[in-house]
Coordinates of C-alpha atoms in Angstrom, one line a residue:
Chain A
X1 CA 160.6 58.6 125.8
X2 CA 162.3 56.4 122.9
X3 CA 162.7 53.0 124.6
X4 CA 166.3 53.1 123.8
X5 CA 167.0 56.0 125.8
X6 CA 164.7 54.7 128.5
X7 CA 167.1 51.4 128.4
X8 CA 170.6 53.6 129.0
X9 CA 168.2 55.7 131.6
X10 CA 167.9 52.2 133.8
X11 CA 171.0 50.9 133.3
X12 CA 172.7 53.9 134.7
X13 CA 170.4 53.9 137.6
X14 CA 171.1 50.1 138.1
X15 CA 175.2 50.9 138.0
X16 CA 174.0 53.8 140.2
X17 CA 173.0 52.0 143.0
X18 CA 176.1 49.3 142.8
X19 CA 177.6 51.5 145.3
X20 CA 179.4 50.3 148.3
X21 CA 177.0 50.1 150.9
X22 CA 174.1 49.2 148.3
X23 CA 171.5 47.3 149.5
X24 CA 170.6 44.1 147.3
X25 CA 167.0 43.5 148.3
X26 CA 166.5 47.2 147.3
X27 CA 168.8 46.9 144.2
X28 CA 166.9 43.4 143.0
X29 CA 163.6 45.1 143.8
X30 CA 164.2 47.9 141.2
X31 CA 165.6 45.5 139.0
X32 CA 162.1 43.5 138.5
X33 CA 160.1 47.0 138.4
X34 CA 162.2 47.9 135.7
X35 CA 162.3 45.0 134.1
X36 CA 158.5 44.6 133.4
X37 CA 158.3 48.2 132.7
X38 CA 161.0 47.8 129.7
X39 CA 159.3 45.1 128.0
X40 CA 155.8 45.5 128.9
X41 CA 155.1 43.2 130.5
X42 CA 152.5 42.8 134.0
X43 CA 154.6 41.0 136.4
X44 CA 158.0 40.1 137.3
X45 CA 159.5 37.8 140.4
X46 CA 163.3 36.8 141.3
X47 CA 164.5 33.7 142.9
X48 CA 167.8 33.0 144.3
X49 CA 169.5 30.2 145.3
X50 CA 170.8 29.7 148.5
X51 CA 173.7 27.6 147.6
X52 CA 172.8 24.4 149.5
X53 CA 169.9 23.1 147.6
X54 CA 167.2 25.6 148.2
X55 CA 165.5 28.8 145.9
X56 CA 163.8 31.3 147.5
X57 CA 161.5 34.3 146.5
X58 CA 164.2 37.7 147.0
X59 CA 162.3 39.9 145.1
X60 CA 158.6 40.8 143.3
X61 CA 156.7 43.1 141.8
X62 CA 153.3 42.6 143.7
X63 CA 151.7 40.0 146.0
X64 CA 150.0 38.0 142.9
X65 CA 153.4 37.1 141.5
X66 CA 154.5 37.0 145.3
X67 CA 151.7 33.8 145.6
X68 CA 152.2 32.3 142.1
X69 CA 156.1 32.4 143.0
X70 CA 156.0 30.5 146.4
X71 CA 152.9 28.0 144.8
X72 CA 155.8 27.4 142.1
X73 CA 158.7 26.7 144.9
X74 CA 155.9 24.3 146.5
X75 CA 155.0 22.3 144.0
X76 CA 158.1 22.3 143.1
X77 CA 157.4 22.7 139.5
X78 CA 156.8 25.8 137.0
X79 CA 159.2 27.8 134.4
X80 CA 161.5 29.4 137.1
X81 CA 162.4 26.0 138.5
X82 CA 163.1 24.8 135.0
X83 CA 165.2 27.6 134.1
X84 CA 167.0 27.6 136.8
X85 CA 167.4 23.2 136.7
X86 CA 168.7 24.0 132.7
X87 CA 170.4 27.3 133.3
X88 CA 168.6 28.1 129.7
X89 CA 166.1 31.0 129.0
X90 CA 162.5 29.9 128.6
X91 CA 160.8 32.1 126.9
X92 CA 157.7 33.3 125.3
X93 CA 155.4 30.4 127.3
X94 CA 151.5 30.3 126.5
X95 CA 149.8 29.0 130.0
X96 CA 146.8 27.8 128.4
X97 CA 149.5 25.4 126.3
X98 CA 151.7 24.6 129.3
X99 CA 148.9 23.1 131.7
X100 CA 150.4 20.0 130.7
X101 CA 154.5 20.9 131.3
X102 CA 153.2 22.3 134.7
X103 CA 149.7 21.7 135.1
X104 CA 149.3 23.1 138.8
X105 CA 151.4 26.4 138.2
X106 CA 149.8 27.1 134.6
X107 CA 146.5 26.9 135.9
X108 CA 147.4 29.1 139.3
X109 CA 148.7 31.9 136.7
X110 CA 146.0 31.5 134.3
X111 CA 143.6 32.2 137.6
X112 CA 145.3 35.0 138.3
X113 CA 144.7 36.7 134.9
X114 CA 148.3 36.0 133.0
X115 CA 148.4 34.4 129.5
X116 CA 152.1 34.5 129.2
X117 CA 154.9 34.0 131.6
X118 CA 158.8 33.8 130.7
X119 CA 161.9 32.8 132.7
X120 CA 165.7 34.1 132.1
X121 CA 168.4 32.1 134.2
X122 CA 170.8 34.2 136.4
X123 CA 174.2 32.9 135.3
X124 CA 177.5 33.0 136.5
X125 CA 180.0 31.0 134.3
X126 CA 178.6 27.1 134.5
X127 CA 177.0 28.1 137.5
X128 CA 173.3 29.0 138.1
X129 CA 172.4 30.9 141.4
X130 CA 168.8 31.9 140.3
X131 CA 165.8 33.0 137.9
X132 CA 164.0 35.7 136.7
X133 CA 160.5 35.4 135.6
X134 CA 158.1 37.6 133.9
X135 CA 154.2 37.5 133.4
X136 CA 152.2 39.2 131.0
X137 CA 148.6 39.6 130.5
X138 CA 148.0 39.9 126.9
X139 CA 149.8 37.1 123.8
X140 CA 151.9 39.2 121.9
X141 CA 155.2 37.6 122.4
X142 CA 158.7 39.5 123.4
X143 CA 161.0 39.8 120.7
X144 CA 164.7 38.8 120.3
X145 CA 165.6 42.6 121.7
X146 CA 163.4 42.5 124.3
X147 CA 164.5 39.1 125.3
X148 CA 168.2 40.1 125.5
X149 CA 167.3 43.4 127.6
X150 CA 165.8 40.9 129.7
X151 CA 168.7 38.8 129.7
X152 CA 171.2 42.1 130.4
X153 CA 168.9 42.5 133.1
X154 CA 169.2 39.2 135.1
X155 CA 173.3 39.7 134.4
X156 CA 173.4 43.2 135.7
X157 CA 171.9 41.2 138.9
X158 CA 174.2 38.7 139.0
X159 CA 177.0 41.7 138.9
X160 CA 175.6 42.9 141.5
X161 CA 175.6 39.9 143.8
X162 CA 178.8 39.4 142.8
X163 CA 180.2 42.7 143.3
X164 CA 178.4 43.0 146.7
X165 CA 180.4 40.0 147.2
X166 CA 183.8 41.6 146.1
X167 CA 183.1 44.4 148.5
X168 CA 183.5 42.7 151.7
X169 CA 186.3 40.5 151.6
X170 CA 186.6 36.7 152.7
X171 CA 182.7 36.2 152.2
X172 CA 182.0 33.4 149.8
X173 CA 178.7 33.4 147.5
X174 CA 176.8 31.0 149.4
X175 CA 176.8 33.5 152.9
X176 CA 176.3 36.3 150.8
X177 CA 173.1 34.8 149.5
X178 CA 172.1 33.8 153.0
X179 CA 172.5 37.6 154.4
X180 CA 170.4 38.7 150.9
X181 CA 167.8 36.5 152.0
X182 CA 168.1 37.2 156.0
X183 CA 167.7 41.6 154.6
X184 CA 164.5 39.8 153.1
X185 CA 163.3 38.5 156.2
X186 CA 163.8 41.5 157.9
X187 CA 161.9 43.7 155.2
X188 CA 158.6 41.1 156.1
X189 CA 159.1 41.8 159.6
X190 CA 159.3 45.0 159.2
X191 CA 156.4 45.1 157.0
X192 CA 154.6 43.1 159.8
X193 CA 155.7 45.7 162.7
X194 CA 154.6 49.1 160.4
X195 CA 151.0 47.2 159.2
X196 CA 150.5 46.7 163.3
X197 CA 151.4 50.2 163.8
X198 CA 149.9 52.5 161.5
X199 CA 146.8 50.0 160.8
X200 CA 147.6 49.4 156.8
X201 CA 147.8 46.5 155.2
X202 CA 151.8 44.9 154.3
X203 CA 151.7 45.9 151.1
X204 CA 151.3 49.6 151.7
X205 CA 153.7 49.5 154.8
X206 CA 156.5 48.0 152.3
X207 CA 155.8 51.3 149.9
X208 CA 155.8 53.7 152.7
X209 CA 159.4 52.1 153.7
X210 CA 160.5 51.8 150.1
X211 CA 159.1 56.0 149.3
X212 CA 161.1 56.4 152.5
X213 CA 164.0 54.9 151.3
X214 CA 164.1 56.6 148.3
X215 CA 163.4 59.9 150.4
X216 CA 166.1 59.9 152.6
X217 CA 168.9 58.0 150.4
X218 CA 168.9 55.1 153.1
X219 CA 169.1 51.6 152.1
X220 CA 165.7 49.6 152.7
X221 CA 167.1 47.5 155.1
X222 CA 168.4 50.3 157.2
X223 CA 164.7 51.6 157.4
X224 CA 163.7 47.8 158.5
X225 CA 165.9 48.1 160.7
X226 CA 165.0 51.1 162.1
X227 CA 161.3 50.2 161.9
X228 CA 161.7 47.0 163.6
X229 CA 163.8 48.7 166.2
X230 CA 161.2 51.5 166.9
X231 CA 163.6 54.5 165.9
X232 CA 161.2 54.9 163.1
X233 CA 157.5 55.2 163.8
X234 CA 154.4 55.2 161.5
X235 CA 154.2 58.8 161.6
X236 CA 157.7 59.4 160.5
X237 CA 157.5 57.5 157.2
X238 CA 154.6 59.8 156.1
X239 CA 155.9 61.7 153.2
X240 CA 155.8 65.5 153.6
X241 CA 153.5 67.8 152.5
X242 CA 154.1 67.8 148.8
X243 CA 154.4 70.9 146.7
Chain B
X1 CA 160.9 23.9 149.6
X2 CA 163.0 23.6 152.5
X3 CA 167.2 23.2 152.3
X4 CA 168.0 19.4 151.8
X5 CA 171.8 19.7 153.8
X6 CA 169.9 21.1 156.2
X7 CA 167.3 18.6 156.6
X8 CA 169.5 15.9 156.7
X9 CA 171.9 17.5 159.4
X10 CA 168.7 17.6 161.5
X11 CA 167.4 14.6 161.0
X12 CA 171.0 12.6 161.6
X13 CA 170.9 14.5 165.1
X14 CA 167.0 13.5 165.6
X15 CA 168.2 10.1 164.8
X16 CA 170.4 9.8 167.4
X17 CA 167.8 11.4 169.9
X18 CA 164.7 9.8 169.9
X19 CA 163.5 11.2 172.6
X20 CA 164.5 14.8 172.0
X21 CA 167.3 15.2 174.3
X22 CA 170.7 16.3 174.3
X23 CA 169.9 18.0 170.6
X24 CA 172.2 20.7 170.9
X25 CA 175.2 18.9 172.2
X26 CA 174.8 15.9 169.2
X27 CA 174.2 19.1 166.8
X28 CA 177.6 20.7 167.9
X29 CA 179.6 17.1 168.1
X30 CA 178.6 15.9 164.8
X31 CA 179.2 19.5 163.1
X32 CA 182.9 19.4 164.4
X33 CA 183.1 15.6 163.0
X34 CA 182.1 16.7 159.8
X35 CA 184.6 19.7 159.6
X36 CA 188.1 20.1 159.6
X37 CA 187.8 21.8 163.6
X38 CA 189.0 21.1 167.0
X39 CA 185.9 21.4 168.8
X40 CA 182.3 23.6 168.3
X41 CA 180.0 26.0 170.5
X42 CA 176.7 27.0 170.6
X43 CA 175.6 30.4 172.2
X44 CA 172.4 32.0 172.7
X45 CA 172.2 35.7 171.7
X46 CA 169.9 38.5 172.7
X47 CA 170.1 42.2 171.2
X48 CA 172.5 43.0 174.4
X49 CA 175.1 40.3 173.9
X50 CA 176.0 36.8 174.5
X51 CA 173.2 35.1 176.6
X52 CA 174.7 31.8 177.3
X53 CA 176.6 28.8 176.7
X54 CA 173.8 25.8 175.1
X55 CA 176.3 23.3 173.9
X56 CA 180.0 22.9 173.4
X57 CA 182.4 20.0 172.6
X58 CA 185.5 19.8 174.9
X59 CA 186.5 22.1 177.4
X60 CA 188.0 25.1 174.8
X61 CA 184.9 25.3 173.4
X62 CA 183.5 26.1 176.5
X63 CA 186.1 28.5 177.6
X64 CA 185.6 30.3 174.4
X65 CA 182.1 31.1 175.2
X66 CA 182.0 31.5 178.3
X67 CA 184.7 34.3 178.1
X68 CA 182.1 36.1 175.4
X69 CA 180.0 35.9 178.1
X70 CA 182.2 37.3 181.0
X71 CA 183.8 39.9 178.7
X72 CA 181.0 40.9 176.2
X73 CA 183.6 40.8 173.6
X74 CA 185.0 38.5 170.7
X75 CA 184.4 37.4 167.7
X76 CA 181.4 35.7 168.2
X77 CA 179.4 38.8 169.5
X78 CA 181.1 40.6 166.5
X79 CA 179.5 38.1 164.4
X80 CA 176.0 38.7 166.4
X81 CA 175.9 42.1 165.9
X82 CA 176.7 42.5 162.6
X83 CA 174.8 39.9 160.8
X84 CA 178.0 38.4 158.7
X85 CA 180.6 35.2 159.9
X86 CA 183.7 36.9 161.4
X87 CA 186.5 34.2 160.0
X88 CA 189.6 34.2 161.9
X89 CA 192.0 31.6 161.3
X90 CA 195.1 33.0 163.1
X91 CA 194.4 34.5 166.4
X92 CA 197.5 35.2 167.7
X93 CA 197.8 37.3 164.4
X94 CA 194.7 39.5 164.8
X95 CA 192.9 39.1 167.7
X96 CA 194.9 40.9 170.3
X97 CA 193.9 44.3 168.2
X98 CA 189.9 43.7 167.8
X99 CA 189.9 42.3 170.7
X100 CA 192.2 42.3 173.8
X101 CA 190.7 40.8 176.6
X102 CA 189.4 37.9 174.9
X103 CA 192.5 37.2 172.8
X104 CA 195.0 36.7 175.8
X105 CA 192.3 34.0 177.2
X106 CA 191.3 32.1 173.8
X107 CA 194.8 31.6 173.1
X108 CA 195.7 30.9 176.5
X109 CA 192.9 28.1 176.4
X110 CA 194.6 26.5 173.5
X111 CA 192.3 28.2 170.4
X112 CA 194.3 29.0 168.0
X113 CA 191.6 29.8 164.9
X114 CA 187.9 30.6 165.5
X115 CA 184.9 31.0 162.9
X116 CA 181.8 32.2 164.3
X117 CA 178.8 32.2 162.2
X118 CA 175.7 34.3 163.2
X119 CA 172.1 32.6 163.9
X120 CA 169.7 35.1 162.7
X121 CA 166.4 35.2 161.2
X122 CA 166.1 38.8 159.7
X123 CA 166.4 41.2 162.8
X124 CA 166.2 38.3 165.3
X125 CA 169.3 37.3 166.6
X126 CA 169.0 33.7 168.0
X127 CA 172.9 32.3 168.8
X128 CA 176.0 32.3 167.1
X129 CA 177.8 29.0 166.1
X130 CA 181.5 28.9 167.2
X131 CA 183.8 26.5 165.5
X132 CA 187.6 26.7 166.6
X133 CA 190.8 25.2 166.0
X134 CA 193.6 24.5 167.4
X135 CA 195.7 25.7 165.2
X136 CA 196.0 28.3 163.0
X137 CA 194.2 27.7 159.1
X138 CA 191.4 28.8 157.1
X139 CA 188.4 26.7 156.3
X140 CA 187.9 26.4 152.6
X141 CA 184.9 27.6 150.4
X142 CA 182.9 23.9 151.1
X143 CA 184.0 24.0 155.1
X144 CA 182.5 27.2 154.9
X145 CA 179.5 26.6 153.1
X146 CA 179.2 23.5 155.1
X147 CA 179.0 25.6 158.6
X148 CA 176.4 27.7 156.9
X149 CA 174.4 24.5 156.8
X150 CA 175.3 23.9 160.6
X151 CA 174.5 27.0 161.4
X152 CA 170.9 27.2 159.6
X153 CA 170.3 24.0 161.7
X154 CA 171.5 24.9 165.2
X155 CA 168.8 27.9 164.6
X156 CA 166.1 25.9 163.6
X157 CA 167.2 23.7 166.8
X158 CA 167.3 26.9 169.4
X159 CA 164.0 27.7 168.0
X160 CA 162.6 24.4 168.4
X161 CA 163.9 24.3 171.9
X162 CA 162.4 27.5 172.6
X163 CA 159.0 27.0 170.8
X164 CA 158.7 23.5 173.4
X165 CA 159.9 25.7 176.3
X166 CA 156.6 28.3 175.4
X167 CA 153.9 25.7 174.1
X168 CA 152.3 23.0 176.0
X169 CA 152.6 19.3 175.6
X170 CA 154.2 20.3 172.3
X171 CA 154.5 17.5 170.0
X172 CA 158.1 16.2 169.5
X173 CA 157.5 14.2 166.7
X174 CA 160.5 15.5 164.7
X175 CA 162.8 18.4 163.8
X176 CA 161.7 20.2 160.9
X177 CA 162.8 23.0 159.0
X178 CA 161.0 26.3 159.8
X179 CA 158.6 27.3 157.0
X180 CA 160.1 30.8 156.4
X181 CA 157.7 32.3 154.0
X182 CA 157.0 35.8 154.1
X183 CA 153.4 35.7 156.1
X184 CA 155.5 33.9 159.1
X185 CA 157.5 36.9 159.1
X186 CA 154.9 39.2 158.9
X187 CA 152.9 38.0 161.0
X188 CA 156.2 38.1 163.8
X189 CA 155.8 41.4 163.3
X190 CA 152.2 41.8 163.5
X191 CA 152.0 40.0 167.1
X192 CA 155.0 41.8 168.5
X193 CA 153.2 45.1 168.3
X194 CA 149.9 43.5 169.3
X195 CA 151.5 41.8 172.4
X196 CA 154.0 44.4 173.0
X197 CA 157.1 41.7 172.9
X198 CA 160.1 41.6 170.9
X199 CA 160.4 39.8 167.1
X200 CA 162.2 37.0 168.7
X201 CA 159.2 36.1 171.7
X202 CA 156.8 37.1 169.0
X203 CA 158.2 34.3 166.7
X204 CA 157.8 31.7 169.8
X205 CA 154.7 32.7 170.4
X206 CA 153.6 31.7 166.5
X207 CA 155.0 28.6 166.5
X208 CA 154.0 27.9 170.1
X209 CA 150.3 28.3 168.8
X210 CA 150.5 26.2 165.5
X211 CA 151.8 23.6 167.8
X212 CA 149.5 23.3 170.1
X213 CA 146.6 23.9 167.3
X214 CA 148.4 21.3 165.2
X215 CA 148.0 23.4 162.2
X216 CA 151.3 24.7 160.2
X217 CA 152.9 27.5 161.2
X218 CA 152.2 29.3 157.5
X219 CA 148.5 28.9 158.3
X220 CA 148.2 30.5 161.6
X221 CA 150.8 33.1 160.2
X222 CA 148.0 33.7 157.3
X223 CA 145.4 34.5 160.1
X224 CA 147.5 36.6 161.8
X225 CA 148.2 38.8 158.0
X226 CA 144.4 38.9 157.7
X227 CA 143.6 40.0 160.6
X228 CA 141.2 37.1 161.6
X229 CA 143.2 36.1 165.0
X230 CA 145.3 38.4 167.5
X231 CA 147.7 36.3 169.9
X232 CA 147.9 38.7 171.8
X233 CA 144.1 38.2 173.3
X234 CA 144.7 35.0 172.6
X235 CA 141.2 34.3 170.8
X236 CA 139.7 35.3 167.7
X237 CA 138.9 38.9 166.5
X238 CA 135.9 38.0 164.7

């Protein structure tokens, strides 16, 4: 499929999902997956800020960028916290040149097999309220269209945020960003409760809850919740006999 | 990593209690001198409702919670269940429709405005932070985010309390803000199907053991992920 079409394909699914009860770890989830399948790239994590002096890890791709993510928030230094400290995009960064702009994070991504990472602010008017980054494998840089797809990307976040905001009255950004997080916190308990279960590992518990989610039209956090409550056993999650 | 307002709440209230006690009541009394409120409660929460009153400010405070309690209605077990703050800042105006009972006895006790704000982490529910006025008036967007910060406090506080109840000969060296990366989580989830307890015991339980191990909560969390260490049989797998 022409990469164009592709583009107007996930932006419409994006919109899609804006609906009122949408779910916005779910909605940020798709946002990465899509986002490092539209530029080719490997990797993709998003951070959001809590409003009160803290980022934290909403959404990822896999459990290496998961690692490299939270090493980055603990060290307190890497492209993500720079972006987000500037509010500018940082893109296009070789890790074998940056060991010395952020010498524990570069070599932590270098270790786990990236050459390239790149970070695009989430910006609302003068405000920052978190950052997107990407990793890739191979050197060839994005261009100046893939860059702004990328950028359209971290704003159609933002508008979501926002417009999950907009939904429920009186509810100010900072407590919507605390009950995005607390959905996130769930999700890993959740995770924890199916891996006990069923005997997987947390990784495949959270894609038998995400297949599920997409299977029944349910939010991910109402299958968390539903997990964590017991309404929804191992065995139910199973998809069905495909045809 | 952790929230600096919410540090430094915690540590101004550790400040003023060396020795660990009294935390919830100095939590509550300097949260309602830093806001524009009459008077503040703390609650404890379980899945079924209100579970008790920890700490309130005057005697309204008190009366607001403990008519939660009594009538298992109000804003905040609204706030509770759903997750989200439940603003009200005219009583008289709305709260005889959601919620009868406790309307006619909040106002009678002189509360005029209350905003509750939910203490949860993901599906636990830990207590609800009530902060009340005496008369009617919103809080603005920095009040607001402000009793966020209070609130993400008196949790770490309840769970602190709790963790010390659980361990033994817990250290109470100082209050610190949970580590709340994913693994903890997880892992909650993990030992609450090994043990066959809820998230909110199985959380105790994994801070009860990194204390008494001394080691950080993330770390025993890690083991719990990987399968090297069940709490439940309290030992080592392999």
């Amino acid at each position: 499929m022409a990469r164009e079409q592709r583009l107007a394909q996930v932006f419409v699914e994006l919109a899609d999902t804006l609906v009122e009860e949408f779910d916005v770890v779910e909605f940020l989830q798709t946002l990465t997956e899509r986002a490092i399948e539209l530029v080719d790239t490997d990797a993709a994590g998003l951070m959001l800020d809590n409003q009160r002096g803290r980022l934290q890890l909403v959404a990822y791709t896999d459990e290496s960028t998961r690692l490299l993510e939270l090493f980055e928030l603990q060290n307190r230094e890497g492209p993500c916290l720079d972006c987000f400290g500037t509010g500018l995009i940082i893109p296009n960064i070789d890790l074998a040149d940056a060991r010395s702009r952020w010498p524990v994070f570069a070599d932590a991504a270098l270790g786990l097999g990236f050459s390239t990472v790149h970070a695009v602010p989430l910006r609302l008017r003068r405000q920052v309220i978190g950052a997107l980054n990407l990793f890739a494998v191979d050197h060839s840089p994005l261009s100046d269209d893939h860059l702004a797809v990328v950028q359209g990307l971290a704003d159609v976040a933002t508008i979501g945020l926002l417009h999950e905001r907009a939904v429920r009255d009186q509810v100010i950004l900072a407590e919507q960003l605390q009950a995005a997080l607390n959905s996130r916190i769930l999700i890993e308990q959740a995770k924890g409760v199916l891996s006990a279960r069923a005997g997987i590992d947390v990784a495949a518990a959270f894609q038998l809850m995400r297949s599920h989610a997409r299977r029944s039209g349910e939010s991910l956090t109402t299958i968390a919740e539903a997990v964590v409550s017991g309404s929804l056993g191992a065995a139910d999650l199973q998809p069905a006999d495909t045809p | 990593m952790t929230s600096v307002r919410v540090a430094e709440i915690l540590s101004a209230v550790w400040a003023d209690s060396p020795d660990g006690s009294g935390l919830p009541a100095l939590l509550v009394r300097a949260c309602a001198r830093a806001l524009p409120v009459s008077g503040v409660g703390l609650a404890l929460m379980t899945e079924k409702g209100p579970a008790g009153t920890v700490a309130a400010t005057d005697g309204a405070a008190l009366e607001l919670e403990e008519l939660q309690f009594t009538l298992g209605e109000g804003p905040c077990v609204d706030a509770s269940q759903s997750g989200r703050p439940v603003l009200q800042p005219d009583l008289a105006a709305t709260a005889p429709r959601l919620w009868p009972a406790f309307a006619s006895g909040a106002l009678a006790a002189g509360v005029a405005a209350v905003f509750a704000v939910p203490l949860r982490v993901g599906a636990i529910r830990v207590g609800v932070l009530d902060l009340y006025r005496d008369s009617p008036g919103a809080l603005d967007l920095a009040d607001l985010t402000e009793a966020l910060s209070y609130a993400d406090a008196a949790t770490q506080l309840l769970l602190h309390l709790q963790t010390l109840a659980t361990a033994d000969a817990a250290p109470l060296e100082s209050l610190s803000v949970i580590d709340d990366r994913a693994e903890v989580h997880q892992a909650t989830g993990i030992v609450s199907v090994q043990a066959g307890i809820g998230l909110a015991e199985a959380l105790v339980l994994l801070r009860a053991r990194a204390y008494a191990e001394q080691r950080p909560i993330g770390e025993v969390a890690r083991d719990v992920v990987h399968g090297t260490v069940d709490l439940a049989e309290n030992g080592d797998v392999r």
